[in-house]
Amino acid sequence: MTKNCQSTCKKCDNNKCKDLQKNCKDLSQYCNSGNYGKYMFEKCKLTCGQCDLDCYENLSQKLKVNGVIMNCDEMAIKGYCKYELISKLCCQTCKGY
């Protein structure tokens, strides 16, 4: 049970997720920032609560596709996750599609 359900059994190696910057707590207001979000994802995953995420997706990002401006949720619903660029930019949203 502890081998297959490590998270539930509290047997995970918490050292895998850590902050790479010393001042992450001071910068925490930038975790979901459109300008600094990717940097925070790469350098401050623990502080930002992003340890379970394997890729960064800018939640405020909007893209113009065929003349229509959409966010990742809208693109996923319309089937655009099949395109490599969209699946990279909307990596978290496109996982379910």
PDB file of C-alpha atoms in Angstrom:
ATOM      1  CA  MET A   1       0.000   0.000   0.000  1.00  0.00           C
ATOM      2  CA  THR A   2       2.755   2.478   0.862  1.00  0.00           C
ATOM      3  CA  LYS A   3       4.450   1.791  -2.483  1.00  0.00           C
ATOM      4  CA  ASN A   4       1.400   2.499  -4.675  1.00  0.00           C
ATOM      5  CA  CYS A   5      -0.323   5.143  -2.539  1.00  0.00           C
ATOM      6  CA  GLN A   6       2.607   7.181  -1.270  1.00  0.00           C
ATOM      7  CA  SER A   7       0.793  10.508  -1.225  1.00  0.00           C
ATOM      8  CA  THR A   8      -2.198   9.179   0.707  1.00  0.00           C
ATOM      9  CA  CYS A   9       0.048   7.317   3.137  1.00  0.00           C
ATOM     10  CA  LYS A  10       2.275  10.399   3.620  1.00  0.00           C
ATOM     11  CA  LYS A  11       5.344   8.514   2.358  1.00  0.00           C
ATOM     12  CA  CYS A  12       6.301  10.889  -0.446  1.00  0.00           C
ATOM     13  CA  ASP A  13       9.767  12.331  -0.745  1.00  0.00           C
ATOM     14  CA  ASN A  14       8.969  15.981  -0.070  1.00  0.00           C
ATOM     15  CA  ASN A  15      12.534  16.970  -0.972  1.00  0.00           C
ATOM     16  CA  LYS A  16      11.740  16.581  -4.671  1.00  0.00           C
ATOM     17  CA  CYS A  17       9.798  19.824  -4.606  1.00  0.00           C
ATOM     18  CA  LYS A  18      11.663  22.782  -3.250  1.00  0.00           C
ATOM     19  CA  ASP A  19      12.244  26.442  -3.828  1.00  0.00           C
ATOM     20  CA  LEU A  20      15.397  27.253  -5.770  1.00  0.00           C
ATOM     21  CA  GLN A  21      15.398  30.916  -4.717  1.00  0.00           C
ATOM     22  CA  LYS A  22      15.999  31.969  -1.117  1.00  0.00           C
ATOM     23  CA  ASN A  23      13.455  34.796  -1.243  1.00  0.00           C
ATOM     24  CA  CYS A  24      10.452  32.883  -2.636  1.00  0.00           C
ATOM     25  CA  LYS A  25       8.248  33.660   0.353  1.00  0.00           C
ATOM     26  CA  ASP A  26       8.862  37.379  -0.195  1.00  0.00           C
ATOM     27  CA  LEU A  27       7.869  36.982  -3.859  1.00  0.00           C
ATOM     28  CA  SER A  28       4.792  34.803  -3.319  1.00  0.00           C
ATOM     29  CA  GLN A  29       2.400  37.485  -4.607  1.00  0.00           C
ATOM     30  CA  TYR A  30       3.878  36.828  -8.075  1.00  0.00           C
ATOM     31  CA  CYS A  31       3.049  33.094  -8.187  1.00  0.00           C
ATOM     32  CA  ASN A  32       0.159  33.574 -10.614  1.00  0.00           C
ATOM     33  CA  SER A  33       1.392  36.747 -12.241  1.00  0.00           C
ATOM     34  CA  GLY A  34       1.116  37.017 -15.999  1.00  0.00           C
ATOM     35  CA  ASN A  35       4.584  38.572 -16.125  1.00  0.00           C
ATOM     36  CA  TYR A  36       6.430  36.535 -13.489  1.00  0.00           C
ATOM     37  CA  GLY A  37       4.366  33.344 -13.210  1.00  0.00           C
ATOM     38  CA  LYS A  38       6.671  31.172 -15.310  1.00  0.00           C
ATOM     39  CA  TYR A  39       9.736  32.329 -13.372  1.00  0.00           C
ATOM     40  CA  MET A  40       7.973  31.594 -10.081  1.00  0.00           C
ATOM     41  CA  PHE A  41       6.917  28.165 -11.378  1.00  0.00           C
ATOM     42  CA  GLU A  42      10.539  27.350 -12.215  1.00  0.00           C
ATOM     43  CA  LYS A  43      12.156  28.837  -9.090  1.00  0.00           C
ATOM     44  CA  CYS A  44       9.516  28.756  -6.302  1.00  0.00           C
ATOM     45  CA  LYS A  45       7.308  25.685  -6.857  1.00  0.00           C
ATOM     46  CA  LEU A  46       6.995  24.869  -3.160  1.00  0.00           C
ATOM     47  CA  THR A  47       6.019  28.379  -2.064  1.00  0.00           C
ATOM     48  CA  CYS A  48       3.553  28.686  -4.950  1.00  0.00           C
ATOM     49  CA  GLY A  49       1.959  25.309  -4.193  1.00  0.00           C
ATOM     50  CA  GLN A  50       2.801  23.988  -7.648  1.00  0.00           C
ATOM     51  CA  CYS A  51       4.659  20.809  -6.711  1.00  0.00           C
ATOM     52  CA  ASP A  52       2.117  18.588  -8.461  1.00  0.00           C
ATOM     53  CA  LEU A  53       2.325  20.503 -11.747  1.00  0.00           C
ATOM     54  CA  ASP A  54       4.751  19.335 -14.414  1.00  0.00           C
ATOM     55  CA  CYS A  55       4.340  22.301 -16.759  1.00  0.00           C
ATOM     56  CA  TYR A  56       3.513  25.999 -16.548  1.00  0.00           C
ATOM     57  CA  GLU A  57       0.324  27.455 -17.965  1.00  0.00           C
ATOM     58  CA  ASN A  58      -0.409  31.175 -17.818  1.00  0.00           C
ATOM     59  CA  LEU A  59      -4.018  31.172 -16.619  1.00  0.00           C
ATOM     60  CA  SER A  60      -4.647  34.742 -17.738  1.00  0.00           C
ATOM     61  CA  GLN A  61      -3.300  34.052 -21.227  1.00  0.00           C
ATOM     62  CA  LYS A  62      -5.581  34.570 -24.193  1.00  0.00           C
ATOM     63  CA  LEU A  63      -4.750  33.547 -27.740  1.00  0.00           C
ATOM     64  CA  LYS A  64      -6.237  34.559 -31.053  1.00  0.00           C
ATOM     65  CA  VAL A  65      -7.268  31.514 -33.078  1.00  0.00           C
ATOM     66  CA  ASN A  66      -9.012  31.976 -36.422  1.00  0.00           C
ATOM     67  CA  GLY A  67      -9.818  35.567 -35.502  1.00  0.00           C
ATOM     68  CA  VAL A  68     -11.368  34.667 -32.131  1.00  0.00           C
ATOM     69  CA  ILE A  69      -9.683  35.456 -28.808  1.00  0.00           C
ATOM     70  CA  MET A  70      -9.931  32.521 -26.382  1.00  0.00           C
ATOM     71  CA  ASN A  71      -8.427  31.274 -23.132  1.00  0.00           C
ATOM     72  CA  CYS A  72      -7.157  27.715 -22.649  1.00  0.00           C
ATOM     73  CA  ASP A  73     -10.486  26.349 -21.376  1.00  0.00           C
ATOM     74  CA  GLU A  74     -12.298  27.657 -24.440  1.00  0.00           C
ATOM     75  CA  MET A  75      -9.648  26.278 -26.802  1.00  0.00           C
ATOM     76  CA  ALA A  76      -9.776  22.859 -25.161  1.00  0.00           C
ATOM     77  CA  ILE A  77     -13.558  22.700 -25.454  1.00  0.00           C
ATOM     78  CA  LYS A  78     -13.322  23.611 -29.153  1.00  0.00           C
ATOM     79  CA  GLY A  79     -10.765  20.830 -29.779  1.00  0.00           C
ATOM     80  CA  TYR A  80      -7.617  22.909 -30.278  1.00  0.00           C
ATOM     81  CA  CYS A  81      -5.541  20.788 -27.863  1.00  0.00           C
ATOM     82  CA  LYS A  82      -4.725  18.484 -30.779  1.00  0.00           C
ATOM     83  CA  TYR A  83      -2.386  21.180 -32.095  1.00  0.00           C
ATOM     84  CA  GLU A  84       1.141  21.066 -30.677  1.00  0.00           C
ATOM     85  CA  LEU A  85       1.424  24.798 -29.968  1.00  0.00           C
ATOM     86  CA  ILE A  86      -1.880  24.916 -28.085  1.00  0.00           C
ATOM     87  CA  SER A  87      -1.083  21.747 -26.124  1.00  0.00           C
ATOM     88  CA  LYS A  88       2.212  23.339 -25.010  1.00  0.00           C
ATOM     89  CA  LEU A  89       0.767  26.745 -24.107  1.00  0.00           C
ATOM     90  CA  CYS A  90      -2.253  25.181 -22.375  1.00  0.00           C
ATOM     91  CA  CYS A  91      -0.433  22.163 -20.961  1.00  0.00           C
ATOM     92  CA  GLN A  92      -2.485  21.786 -17.762  1.00  0.00           C
ATOM     93  CA  THR A  93      -5.866  22.340 -19.423  1.00  0.00           C
ATOM     94  CA  CYS A  94      -5.114  20.082 -22.398  1.00  0.00           C
ATOM     95  CA  LYS A  95      -4.197  17.090 -20.226  1.00  0.00           C
ATOM     96  CA  GLY A  96      -7.862  16.144 -19.987  1.00  0.00           C
ATOM     97  CA  TYR A  97      -8.454  16.399 -23.732  1.00  0.00           C
TER      98      TYR A  97
END
